[in-house]
Each structure stands twice: as C-alpha cells, then as structure tokens.
C-alpha cells in the first residue's frame, strides 16, 4: 500500500524463487485535484487518500483473484512523504494486518522506486548503483544489498521533478508539467540557451533551485522584451520554437548534471549495473543519455518501464519482499516519518 504523495495505490505482488510478478496494481491519481492549485496541497491529499484506500485495496485483491488470507505479508510506505498522506496507508495497513493476522512491513518510498526494477529485470541482484529521480526525491545510491542503501548524492534544495514542474508552470503548462516539457524539448534546440549546471562541484550532490531560477528569470526577461509568446491554448504541441528552445535547453542542463555525477560516481565506485527509477526516469532525453553513457562505460542499464517509474504500490511490495526476508517487520506501534535521510 502506498499513499506518500498524491497517488493512492495498492498492489498484490508475488516473489518466489526467481519469479517476480505483479498480480494486480491499482492506482488512484489525485493529479486533477491538485492541478487546480498548481501543486500538491497536503491536506487535500490526505483527505483524498482516506476516501480511496479501502476501495483500492479490495480492488487490488479482486483483480489478483486472491483473498486477504492467502497473502503472506502486508507492506506499506512509512517514509518519506507528506505526513498526513503517509498516515492514511500506514494506519490502514496496520488494521488490515491485524485483522488478517499478517506480518506488517514498513517500506522506504525511495527504496521502493529502486525495487520497481526487479519486475523488469528479474535477475537483477545487488550490489548495483541507483538513481532515483522523482517529484520529491533526487538520490544517487550505492545499493550494497537489497536492504542496505547508502545515499552518496542528493539534491540540496528542489527535487529534479519539482524543477521540471516549476519550469513547466512558468511556461504556462498545467501541473505536473514534466512530461509535457519532455515532449516540447524534442522540438527545441538543446544548445539555444546556456543554463547553469545543477551538479555541485566537489560532491555528488545537486542543486536544482539555481537552474530553475535561471530558467524563470530568462522567461520573465524574454517576456518583458516581447521575445516570448504566451503558450497557446492546447499546450506545448503548438508552442512557439522559442518556448521549445527553453524546454530543450533546460532539459539538456538537467541531463548534463545527472550524467556528469553518474560519471564521477562510476569512477569512484566502479559499478557494473545502474538502476534508474522514479517519475523523471520516464524522461525520454534522460533515458537516451543514460543509454549512451552506459553503453560507452559497459554498464548494464536497468530502466523500469514507464508504468513502473511513477508512484505505484507494486514497487513497495517488491522492496517489502526483501525487507521481509531480512526480518524488518513492524509492530502495531508503527508510525510514519515524513523526512528521513534518503533511502539509508
Ligand atoms: O515518482 P513520481 O511519480 O512521484 C514522486 O515520488 O514524486 O514522480 C513525479 C514527477 C513529477 O515531477 C513529474 O513532472 C515528473 O515526475 N515526470 C517527468 C516526466 N514524467 C513524469 N519529468 C520529466 N519528464 C517526463 N517524461
Ligand atoms: Zn515517488
């Protein structure tokens, strides 16, 4: 079960010997509700989760064709995320586990994003290196075992997806605009505007806030000069080339920062496998750059399918399996933790 941000999700997964399968995966997105406000409103998210969670859990069971008593355990996202949102699935999972006498497994959401890769790559085994790039998180992680995560790089301010969404917003696109920036960038010139790097020197950390502000300042300046038309109704498809150039140059700056840190991390850790996960791993430009980088360095690249990049509960079930095998269980006093140090 998952309710850390603006998607309520429930899934039934099966891990057995070499089998890794998703029997059902139900997701109720709140994107349309939050789009009215240009971003996630925490209290509204919590209220929407509480309406959705019960129906979703029973739908997931029905679609999987099994009863609650046939389950071996219940996994739930307990950290990090919006506190009022997290508490909904945590509390539901506790009651569900108690009622059906099932072990309860708390799962870190960022670990969950990484674990999405096990479905697409059933032979994937730690150690490997992972990059989680989502609306709330940007982490570079040395995954030493399925339950031993060492965060070696992170954002010091905005998450990577947050930067995409804010740039999309200033260009006039509805929340969340990451996917639309992706499409628009394909029509623009990535070298049109030189935006600053988001890769901090001397560490594997990022700062996306400066890059985002540079784009916003550029947009405001260009508008004042009358050099940038407003986005036409109907969105990016018909946007002016000048707008596409901004999307392309911003995307190129993000991709450059990610690849430069992955290169540095490769020199330091010598990883042979890279897992890229999270909503922003759906970005087509980032995917191509990762593919080229990994081919050149002879690294095995594991990119989950788009359906598993965004928030879902199957990924929580996958990580839940490994936490369960490691004996990481919780009691009825399980609480949610809104902020934690990455996936560690
Ligand atoms: O992993 P996710 O569903 O939720 C969080 O855990 O945050 O990620 C959502 C983020 C949003 O910021 C969204 O704009 C971004 O992923 N996103 C993209 C693309 N598709 C989704 N960003 C860039 N390019 C995309 N194609
Ligand atoms: Zn997420």
mmCIF file of C-alpha atoms and ligand atoms in Angstrom:
data_model
loop_
_atom_site.group_PDB
_atom_site.id
_atom_site.type_symbol
_atom_site.label_atom_id
_atom_site.label_comp_id
_atom_site.label_asym_id
_atom_site.label_seq_id
_atom_site.Cartn_x
_atom_site.Cartn_y
_atom_site.Cartn_z
ATOM 1 C CA UNK A 1 0.000 0.000 0.000
ATOM 2 C CA UNK A 2 1.241 3.468 -0.865
ATOM 3 C CA UNK A 3 -0.050 6.962 -0.047
ATOM 4 C CA UNK A 4 3.057 9.112 0.419
ATOM 5 C CA UNK A 5 2.173 11.905 -2.003
ATOM 6 C CA UNK A 6 -0.672 12.332 -4.483
ATOM 7 C CA UNK A 7 -1.286 8.753 -5.621
ATOM 8 C CA UNK A 8 -3.167 6.198 -3.555
ATOM 9 C CA UNK A 9 -2.050 2.739 -4.622
ATOM 10 C CA UNK A 10 -2.492 -0.917 -3.726
ATOM 11 C CA UNK A 11 -0.961 -3.950 -5.417
ATOM 12 C CA UNK A 12 -0.570 -7.681 -5.000
ATOM 13 C CA UNK A 13 2.862 -8.998 -5.966
ATOM 14 C CA UNK A 14 4.430 -12.411 -5.930
ATOM 15 C CA UNK A 15 8.109 -13.099 -5.286
ATOM 16 C CA UNK A 16 9.012 -16.747 -5.311
ATOM 17 C CA UNK A 17 12.446 -18.162 -6.145
ATOM 18 C CA UNK A 18 13.235 -16.422 -9.463
ATOM 19 C CA UNK A 19 9.678 -15.283 -10.124
ATOM 20 C CA UNK A 20 8.847 -11.582 -9.711
ATOM 21 C CA UNK A 21 5.333 -10.797 -10.801
ATOM 22 C CA UNK A 22 2.662 -8.186 -10.362
ATOM 23 C CA UNK A 23 -0.724 -9.859 -9.878
ATOM 24 C CA UNK A 24 -2.549 -6.539 -9.691
ATOM 25 C CA UNK A 25 -1.693 -2.855 -9.353
ATOM 26 C CA UNK A 26 -4.423 -0.306 -8.647
ATOM 27 C CA UNK A 27 -3.639 3.419 -8.608
ATOM 28 C CA UNK A 28 -5.930 6.376 -7.901
ATOM 29 C CA UNK A 29 -4.236 9.565 -9.010
ATOM 30 C CA UNK A 30 -5.162 12.903 -7.457
ATOM 31 C CA UNK A 31 -3.352 14.882 -10.134
ATOM 32 C CA UNK A 32 -6.505 16.535 -11.448
ATOM 33 C CA UNK A 33 -7.478 17.794 -7.991
ATOM 34 C CA UNK A 34 -4.038 19.282 -7.276
ATOM 35 C CA UNK A 35 -3.700 20.710 -10.803
ATOM 36 C CA UNK A 36 -6.261 23.331 -9.746
ATOM 37 C CA UNK A 37 -3.727 24.661 -7.228
ATOM 38 C CA UNK A 38 -0.577 24.212 -9.333
ATOM 39 C CA UNK A 39 0.926 21.657 -6.926
ATOM 40 C CA UNK A 40 0.125 19.104 -4.238
ATOM 41 C CA UNK A 41 -1.936 20.506 -1.345
ATOM 42 C CA UNK A 42 -1.045 18.233 1.616
ATOM 43 C CA UNK A 43 -4.358 18.382 3.464
ATOM 44 C CA UNK A 44 -6.365 17.686 0.314
ATOM 45 C CA UNK A 45 -4.026 14.762 -0.458
ATOM 46 C CA UNK A 46 -4.651 13.180 2.955
ATOM 47 C CA UNK A 47 -8.405 13.525 2.616
ATOM 48 C CA UNK A 48 -8.423 12.044 -0.888
ATOM 49 C CA UNK A 49 -6.280 9.092 0.270
ATOM 50 C CA UNK A 50 -8.699 8.272 3.045
ATOM 51 C CA UNK A 51 -11.584 8.136 0.596
ATOM 52 C CA UNK A 52 -9.696 5.915 -1.835
ATOM 53 C CA UNK A 53 -7.597 3.485 0.205
ATOM 54 C CA UNK A 54 -10.142 0.886 1.238
ATOM 55 C CA UNK A 55 -11.732 0.543 -2.198
ATOM 56 C CA UNK A 56 -8.321 0.309 -3.861
ATOM 57 C CA UNK A 57 -7.014 -2.411 -1.555
ATOM 58 C CA UNK A 58 -10.048 -4.600 -2.146
ATOM 59 C CA UNK A 59 -9.922 -3.881 -5.883
ATOM 60 C CA UNK A 60 -6.286 -4.985 -5.985
ATOM 61 C CA UNK A 61 -7.188 -8.233 -4.230
ATOM 62 C CA UNK A 62 -10.117 -8.854 -6.561
ATOM 63 C CA UNK A 63 -8.047 -8.192 -9.683
ATOM 64 C CA UNK A 64 -5.346 -10.540 -8.377
ATOM 65 C CA UNK A 65 -8.028 -13.167 -7.786
ATOM 66 C CA UNK A 66 -6.949 -13.971 -4.235
ATOM 67 C CA UNK A 67 -8.333 -13.409 -0.767
ATOM 68 C CA UNK A 68 -6.629 -11.470 2.014
ATOM 69 C CA UNK A 69 -5.987 -14.703 3.893
ATOM 70 C CA UNK A 70 -3.839 -16.016 1.049
ATOM 71 C CA UNK A 71 -1.342 -13.149 1.481
ATOM 72 C CA UNK A 72 1.963 -13.724 3.294
ATOM 73 C CA UNK A 73 2.521 -10.158 4.472
ATOM 74 C CA UNK A 74 1.467 -6.535 4.111
ATOM 75 C CA UNK A 75 3.990 -3.888 3.022
ATOM 76 C CA UNK A 76 3.305 -0.185 3.371
ATOM 77 C CA UNK A 77 5.214 3.018 2.629
ATOM 78 C CA UNK A 78 6.048 4.511 6.016
ATOM 79 C CA UNK A 79 8.637 7.163 4.949
ATOM 80 C CA UNK A 80 9.401 9.715 3.498
ATOM 81 C CA UNK A 81 6.469 11.797 2.235
ATOM 82 C CA UNK A 82 3.704 14.128 3.349
ATOM 83 C CA UNK A 83 2.838 13.175 6.904
ATOM 84 C CA UNK A 84 -0.942 13.447 6.545
ATOM 85 C CA UNK A 85 -0.747 11.400 3.355
ATOM 86 C CA UNK A 86 1.596 8.684 4.696
ATOM 87 C CA UNK A 87 -0.525 8.137 7.799
ATOM 88 C CA UNK A 88 -3.506 7.001 5.732
ATOM 89 C CA UNK A 89 -1.928 3.865 4.232
ATOM 90 C CA UNK A 90 0.126 3.208 7.387
ATOM 91 C CA UNK A 91 -2.979 3.176 9.524
ATOM 92 C CA UNK A 92 -4.996 1.164 7.006
ATOM 93 C CA UNK A 93 -2.168 -1.386 6.645
ATOM 94 C CA UNK A 94 -1.919 -1.773 10.418
ATOM 95 C CA UNK A 95 -5.614 -2.533 10.770
ATOM 96 C CA UNK A 96 -5.549 -4.844 7.743
ATOM 97 C CA UNK A 97 -2.513 -6.757 9.020
ATOM 98 C CA UNK A 98 -4.065 -7.085 12.478
ATOM 99 C CA UNK A 99 -7.426 -8.253 11.111
ATOM 100 C CA UNK A 100 -5.846 -10.878 8.838
ATOM 101 C CA UNK A 101 -3.011 -11.834 11.232
ATOM 102 C CA UNK A 102 -0.332 -10.862 8.731
ATOM 103 C CA UNK A 103 3.203 -9.539 9.307
ATOM 104 C CA UNK A 104 3.499 -5.781 8.700
ATOM 105 C CA UNK A 105 6.475 -4.447 6.710
ATOM 106 C CA UNK A 106 7.385 -0.739 6.672
ATOM 107 C CA UNK A 107 8.963 0.332 3.369
ATOM 108 C CA UNK A 108 11.003 3.427 2.475
ATOM 109 C CA UNK A 109 9.451 5.030 -0.620
ATOM 110 C CA UNK A 110 12.820 5.734 -2.296
ATOM 111 C CA UNK A 111 13.892 2.111 -1.820
ATOM 112 C CA UNK A 112 10.546 1.209 -3.373
ATOM 113 C CA UNK A 113 11.306 3.239 -6.515
ATOM 114 C CA UNK A 114 14.571 1.317 -6.907
ATOM 115 C CA UNK A 115 12.824 -2.028 -6.340
ATOM 116 C CA UNK A 116 10.478 -1.349 -9.294
ATOM 117 C CA UNK A 117 13.381 -2.573 -11.431
ATOM 118 C CA UNK A 118 13.127 -6.151 -10.091
ATOM 119 C CA UNK A 119 9.964 -6.739 -12.116
ATOM 120 C CA UNK A 120 11.509 -5.743 -15.428
ATOM 121 C CA UNK A 121 14.860 -7.372 -14.606
ATOM 122 C CA UNK A 122 14.112 -10.485 -12.501
ATOM 123 C CA UNK A 123 17.809 -11.446 -12.452
ATOM 124 C CA UNK A 124 18.840 -8.044 -11.025
ATOM 125 C CA UNK A 125 20.902 -8.507 -7.878
ATOM 126 C CA UNK A 126 22.639 -6.079 -5.538
ATOM 127 C CA UNK A 127 25.268 -4.699 -5.436
ATOM 128 C CA UNK A 128 24.346 -2.062 -8.001
ATOM 129 C CA UNK A 129 24.120 1.715 -8.264
ATOM 130 C CA UNK A 130 20.791 3.528 -8.388
ATOM 131 C CA UNK A 131 19.472 6.922 -9.306
ATOM 132 C CA UNK A 132 16.042 7.891 -8.041
ATOM 133 C CA UNK A 133 14.699 10.959 -9.818
ATOM 134 C CA UNK A 134 11.159 11.907 -8.906
ATOM 135 C CA UNK A 135 8.915 14.797 -7.947
ATOM 136 C CA UNK A 136 10.058 14.599 -4.341
ATOM 137 C CA UNK A 137 13.498 12.999 -4.472
ATOM 138 C CA UNK A 138 16.816 13.057 -6.276
ATOM 139 C CA UNK A 139 19.196 10.453 -4.899
ATOM 140 C CA UNK A 140 22.291 8.637 -6.060
ATOM 141 C CA UNK A 141 22.552 5.436 -4.087
ATOM 142 C CA UNK A 142 25.140 2.748 -3.587
ATOM 143 C CA UNK A 143 22.884 -0.296 -3.157
ATOM 144 C CA UNK A 144 25.085 -2.809 -1.349
ATOM 145 C CA UNK A 145 22.425 -5.411 -0.673
ATOM 146 C CA UNK A 146 18.652 -5.401 -1.260
ATOM 147 C CA UNK A 147 18.232 -3.784 2.164
ATOM 148 C CA UNK A 148 21.484 -1.845 2.522
ATOM 149 C CA UNK A 149 21.301 1.547 0.807
ATOM 150 C CA UNK A 150 23.972 4.225 1.112
ATOM 151 C CA UNK A 151 22.953 7.613 -0.313
ATOM 152 C CA UNK A 152 26.074 9.160 -1.852
ATOM 153 C CA UNK A 153 24.439 12.101 -3.621
ATOM 154 C CA UNK A 154 21.216 14.040 -3.242
ATOM 155 C CA UNK A 155 19.622 17.368 -4.002
ATOM 156 C CA UNK A 156 20.296 20.160 -1.547
ATOM 157 C CA UNK A 157 17.102 22.009 -2.465
ATOM 158 C CA UNK A 158 14.462 21.265 -5.133
ATOM 159 C CA UNK A 159 13.961 17.719 -6.364
ATOM 160 C CA UNK A 160 14.595 17.132 -10.055
ATOM 161 C CA UNK A 161 10.883 16.615 -10.860
ATOM 162 C CA UNK A 162 9.990 19.709 -8.875
ATOM 163 C CA UNK A 163 12.314 21.718 -11.148
ATOM 164 C CA UNK A 164 10.588 20.236 -14.222
ATOM 165 C CA UNK A 165 7.170 21.098 -12.786
ATOM 166 C CA UNK A 166 8.144 24.668 -11.869
ATOM 167 C CA UNK A 167 9.697 25.361 -15.270
ATOM 168 C CA UNK A 168 6.567 23.927 -16.893
ATOM 169 C CA UNK A 169 4.428 26.182 -14.737
ATOM 170 C CA UNK A 170 6.284 29.383 -15.659
ATOM 171 C CA UNK A 171 5.899 28.394 -19.309
ATOM 172 C CA UNK A 172 2.140 28.100 -18.754
ATOM 173 C CA UNK A 173 1.649 24.337 -18.582
ATOM 174 C CA UNK A 174 -0.625 22.628 -16.059
ATOM 175 C CA UNK A 175 0.773 20.687 -13.073
ATOM 176 C CA UNK A 176 2.617 18.327 -13.286
ATOM 177 C CA UNK A 177 4.285 19.512 -16.459
ATOM 178 C CA UNK A 178 7.358 17.225 -16.561
ATOM 179 C CA UNK A 179 6.030 15.000 -19.336
ATOM 180 C CA UNK A 180 4.967 17.996 -21.414
ATOM 181 C CA UNK A 181 8.411 19.626 -21.069
ATOM 182 C CA UNK A 182 9.793 16.307 -22.324
ATOM 183 C CA UNK A 183 7.639 16.432 -25.476
ATOM 184 C CA UNK A 184 8.288 20.122 -26.045
ATOM 185 C CA UNK A 185 12.065 19.660 -25.619
ATOM 186 C CA UNK A 186 12.070 17.251 -28.579
ATOM 187 C CA UNK A 187 11.179 20.159 -30.861
ATOM 188 C CA UNK A 188 13.700 22.643 -29.447
ATOM 189 C CA UNK A 189 17.426 23.292 -29.677
ATOM 190 C CA UNK A 190 19.239 21.996 -26.564
ATOM 191 C CA UNK A 191 22.131 24.405 -27.220
ATOM 192 C CA UNK A 192 19.974 27.513 -27.688
ATOM 193 C CA UNK A 193 20.431 28.857 -24.134
ATOM 194 C CA UNK A 194 23.303 28.184 -21.713
ATOM 195 C CA UNK A 195 21.713 27.484 -18.328
ATOM 196 C CA UNK A 196 23.862 26.894 -15.215
ATOM 197 C CA UNK A 197 24.791 23.423 -14.062
ATOM 198 C CA UNK A 198 22.810 21.660 -11.343
ATOM 199 C CA UNK A 199 25.731 19.372 -10.495
ATOM 200 C CA UNK A 200 27.594 20.724 -7.455
ATOM 201 C CA UNK A 201 31.362 20.585 -7.604
ATOM 202 C CA UNK A 202 33.328 18.569 -5.080
ATOM 203 C CA UNK A 203 30.433 16.271 -4.209
ATOM 204 C CA UNK A 204 27.781 14.126 -5.831
ATOM 205 C CA UNK A 205 25.027 16.498 -4.660
ATOM 206 C CA UNK A 206 22.750 18.562 -6.892
ATOM 207 C CA UNK A 207 21.143 21.976 -6.638
ATOM 208 C CA UNK A 208 18.186 22.322 -8.982
ATOM 209 C CA UNK A 209 16.928 25.519 -7.401
ATOM 210 C CA UNK A 210 19.566 27.715 -9.098
ATOM 211 C CA UNK A 211 18.888 26.170 -12.502
ATOM 212 C CA UNK A 212 15.140 26.575 -12.029
ATOM 213 C CA UNK A 213 15.557 30.242 -11.025
ATOM 214 C CA UNK A 214 17.810 30.877 -14.041
ATOM 215 C CA UNK A 215 15.092 29.497 -16.341
ATOM 216 C CA UNK A 216 12.371 31.523 -14.613
ATOM 217 C CA UNK A 217 14.473 34.722 -14.873
ATOM 218 C CA UNK A 218 15.166 34.006 -18.532
ATOM 219 C CA UNK A 219 11.443 33.532 -19.219
ATOM 220 C CA UNK A 220 10.486 36.746 -17.387
ATOM 221 C CA UNK A 221 13.215 38.713 -19.203
ATOM 222 C CA UNK A 222 12.208 37.358 -22.607
ATOM 223 C CA UNK A 223 8.536 38.142 -21.914
ATOM 224 C CA UNK A 224 9.391 41.716 -20.918
ATOM 225 C CA UNK A 225 11.267 42.147 -24.178
ATOM 226 C CA UNK A 226 8.256 40.703 -26.003
ATOM 227 C CA UNK A 227 10.519 37.927 -27.280
ATOM 228 C CA UNK A 228 8.471 35.086 -25.873
ATOM 229 C CA UNK A 229 4.869 34.479 -26.864
ATOM 230 C CA UNK A 230 2.438 33.038 -24.286
ATOM 231 C CA UNK A 231 1.786 29.321 -24.568
ATOM 232 C CA UNK A 232 -1.224 28.857 -26.855
ATOM 233 C CA UNK A 233 -4.335 27.085 -25.593
ATOM 234 C CA UNK A 234 -3.839 23.400 -26.248
ATOM 235 C CA UNK A 235 -0.369 23.432 -24.704
ATOM 236 C CA UNK A 236 3.062 22.508 -25.890
ATOM 237 C CA UNK A 237 2.117 20.830 -29.164
ATOM 238 C CA UNK A 238 1.599 24.187 -30.845
ATOM 239 C CA UNK A 239 4.057 26.217 -28.790
ATOM 240 C CA UNK A 240 6.453 28.619 -30.426
ATOM 241 C CA UNK A 241 10.010 27.492 -31.231
ATOM 242 C CA UNK A 242 11.315 29.983 -28.608
ATOM 243 C CA UNK A 243 9.392 28.085 -25.902
ATOM 244 C CA UNK A 244 10.603 24.723 -27.206
ATOM 245 C CA UNK A 245 14.199 26.028 -27.079
ATOM 246 C CA UNK A 246 13.794 26.851 -23.373
ATOM 247 C CA UNK A 247 12.399 23.383 -22.641
ATOM 248 C CA UNK A 248 15.198 21.753 -24.638
ATOM 249 C CA UNK A 249 17.991 23.845 -23.078
ATOM 250 C CA UNK A 250 16.647 23.293 -19.553
ATOM 251 C CA UNK A 251 16.303 19.542 -20.154
ATOM 252 C CA UNK A 252 19.831 19.416 -21.571
ATOM 253 C CA UNK A 253 21.157 21.157 -18.438
ATOM 254 C CA UNK A 254 19.392 18.629 -16.204
ATOM 255 C CA UNK A 255 20.612 15.674 -18.248
ATOM 256 C CA UNK A 256 24.199 17.013 -18.281
ATOM 257 C CA UNK A 257 24.182 17.344 -14.483
ATOM 258 C CA UNK A 258 22.879 13.818 -13.967
ATOM 259 C CA UNK A 259 25.312 12.220 -16.415
ATOM 260 C CA UNK A 260 28.288 14.161 -15.041
ATOM 261 C CA UNK A 261 27.580 12.921 -11.486
ATOM 262 C CA UNK A 262 26.961 9.371 -12.707
ATOM 263 C CA UNK A 263 30.341 9.511 -14.458
ATOM 264 C CA UNK A 264 32.054 10.704 -11.273
ATOM 265 C CA UNK A 265 30.267 8.042 -9.239
ATOM 266 C CA UNK A 266 31.343 5.402 -11.757
ATOM 267 C CA UNK A 267 34.971 6.467 -11.396
ATOM 268 C CA UNK A 268 34.613 6.257 -7.620
ATOM 269 C CA UNK A 269 32.502 3.125 -7.182
ATOM 270 C CA UNK A 270 33.143 1.240 -10.422
ATOM 271 C CA UNK A 271 29.569 -0.009 -10.545
ATOM 272 C CA UNK A 272 28.635 -2.535 -13.237
ATOM 273 C CA UNK A 273 24.866 -2.082 -13.082
ATOM 274 C CA UNK A 274 22.827 1.123 -12.927
ATOM 275 C CA UNK A 275 19.152 1.261 -11.999
ATOM 276 C CA UNK A 276 17.324 4.479 -12.894
ATOM 277 C CA UNK A 277 13.924 4.952 -11.302
ATOM 278 C CA UNK A 278 11.275 7.478 -10.270
ATOM 279 C CA UNK A 279 8.894 9.596 -12.331
ATOM 280 C CA UNK A 280 11.651 11.613 -14.037
ATOM 281 C CA UNK A 281 13.291 8.385 -15.254
ATOM 282 C CA UNK A 282 10.391 8.432 -17.727
ATOM 283 C CA UNK A 283 12.039 11.425 -19.452
ATOM 284 C CA UNK A 284 12.937 10.390 -22.991
ATOM 285 C CA UNK A 285 16.027 12.643 -23.224
ATOM 286 C CA UNK A 286 17.381 11.356 -19.935
ATOM 287 C CA UNK A 287 16.699 7.761 -20.995
ATOM 288 C CA UNK A 288 18.635 8.238 -24.254
ATOM 289 C CA UNK A 289 21.546 9.896 -22.463
ATOM 290 C CA UNK A 290 21.655 7.112 -19.865
ATOM 291 C CA UNK A 291 21.632 4.512 -22.632
ATOM 292 C CA UNK A 292 24.548 6.168 -24.449
ATOM 293 C CA UNK A 293 26.517 6.671 -21.209
ATOM 294 C CA UNK A 294 26.042 3.066 -20.069
ATOM 295 C CA UNK A 295 26.930 1.619 -23.473
ATOM 296 C CA UNK A 296 30.130 3.632 -23.524
ATOM 297 C CA UNK A 297 31.120 2.587 -20.000
ATOM 298 C CA UNK A 298 29.907 -1.005 -20.463
ATOM 299 C CA UNK A 299 27.442 -0.675 -17.606
ATOM 300 C CA UNK A 300 24.249 -2.716 -17.541
ATOM 301 C CA UNK A 301 21.390 -0.218 -17.524
ATOM 302 C CA UNK A 302 18.127 -1.216 -15.858
ATOM 303 C CA UNK A 303 15.316 1.162 -16.720
ATOM 304 C CA UNK A 304 11.893 0.099 -15.467
ATOM 305 C CA UNK A 305 9.025 0.562 -17.936
ATOM 306 C CA UNK A 306 7.213 3.893 -17.770
ATOM 307 C CA UNK A 307 4.298 2.305 -15.907
ATOM 308 C CA UNK A 308 6.644 1.453 -13.002
ATOM 309 C CA UNK A 309 8.570 4.756 -12.932
ATOM 310 C CA UNK A 310 5.830 6.828 -11.292
ATOM 311 C CA UNK A 311 4.413 6.110 -7.850
ATOM 312 C CA UNK A 312 2.752 2.700 -7.556
ATOM 313 C CA UNK A 313 2.310 0.044 -4.893
ATOM 314 C CA UNK A 314 3.893 -2.878 -6.784
ATOM 315 C CA UNK A 315 7.313 -1.308 -6.157
ATOM 316 C CA UNK A 316 6.517 -1.111 -2.428
ATOM 317 C CA UNK A 317 5.572 -4.793 -2.490
ATOM 318 C CA UNK A 318 8.873 -5.608 -4.237
ATOM 319 C CA UNK A 319 11.004 -3.838 -1.637
ATOM 320 C CA UNK A 320 8.676 -5.240 1.035
ATOM 321 C CA UNK A 321 9.690 -8.750 -0.013
ATOM 322 C CA UNK A 322 13.370 -8.049 0.650
ATOM 323 C CA UNK A 323 12.671 -6.247 3.944
ATOM 324 C CA UNK A 324 10.511 -9.222 4.978
ATOM 325 C CA UNK A 325 13.283 -11.690 4.123
ATOM 326 C CA UNK A 326 15.678 -9.564 6.195
ATOM 327 C CA UNK A 327 13.268 -9.659 9.148
ATOM 328 C CA UNK A 328 12.497 -5.939 9.076
ATOM 329 C CA UNK A 329 8.982 -6.058 10.480
ATOM 330 C CA UNK A 330 6.935 -3.514 12.411
ATOM 331 C CA UNK A 331 4.502 -3.804 15.279
ATOM 332 C CA UNK A 332 1.191 -2.099 15.840
ATOM 333 C CA UNK A 333 3.083 0.983 17.047
ATOM 334 C CA UNK A 334 4.428 1.696 13.534
ATOM 335 C CA UNK A 335 4.475 5.422 12.794
ATOM 336 C CA UNK A 336 5.087 7.380 9.601
ATOM 337 C CA UNK A 337 8.219 9.515 9.200
ATOM 338 C CA UNK A 338 7.910 12.479 6.832
ATOM 339 C CA UNK A 339 11.621 13.201 6.469
ATOM 340 C CA UNK A 340 14.471 10.732 6.525
ATOM 341 C CA UNK A 341 17.994 10.755 5.168
ATOM 342 C CA UNK A 342 17.263 9.345 1.734
ATOM 343 C CA UNK A 343 16.984 5.600 1.409
ATOM 344 C CA UNK A 344 19.535 4.712 4.113
HETATM 345 O O1 LIG B 1 7.914 9.279 -8.944
HETATM 346 P P1 LIG B 1 6.780 10.209 -9.133
HETATM 347 O O2 LIG B 1 5.524 9.707 -9.782
HETATM 348 O O3 LIG B 1 6.323 10.838 -7.773
HETATM 349 C C1 LIG B 1 7.160 11.179 -6.732
HETATM 350 O O4 LIG B 1 7.591 10.287 -5.942
HETATM 351 O O5 LIG B 1 7.461 12.393 -6.647
HETATM 352 O O6 LIG B 1 7.358 11.461 -9.951
HETATM 353 C C2 LIG B 1 6.544 12.517 -10.401
HETATM 354 C C3 LIG B 1 7.432 13.536 -11.102
HETATM 355 C C4 LIG B 1 6.716 14.837 -11.431
HETATM 356 O O7 LIG B 1 7.540 15.912 -11.033
HETATM 357 C C5 LIG B 1 6.591 14.772 -12.954
HETATM 358 O O8 LIG B 1 6.537 16.037 -13.584
HETATM 359 C C6 LIG B 1 7.826 14.025 -13.325
HETATM 360 O O9 LIG B 1 7.926 13.009 -12.345
HETATM 361 N N1 LIG B 1 7.765 13.425 -14.675
HETATM 362 C C7 LIG B 1 8.611 13.776 -15.673
HETATM 363 C C8 LIG B 1 8.228 13.003 -16.799
HETATM 364 N N2 LIG B 1 7.159 12.215 -16.441
HETATM 365 C C9 LIG B 1 6.910 12.495 -15.128
HETATM 366 N N3 LIG B 1 9.630 14.652 -15.706
HETATM 367 C C10 LIG B 1 10.300 14.770 -16.874
HETATM 368 N N4 LIG B 1 9.984 14.080 -17.990
HETATM 369 C C11 LIG B 1 8.973 13.185 -18.000
HETATM 370 N N5 LIG B 1 8.683 12.496 -19.109
HETATM 371 ZN ZN1 LIG B 2 7.754 8.564 -5.731
#
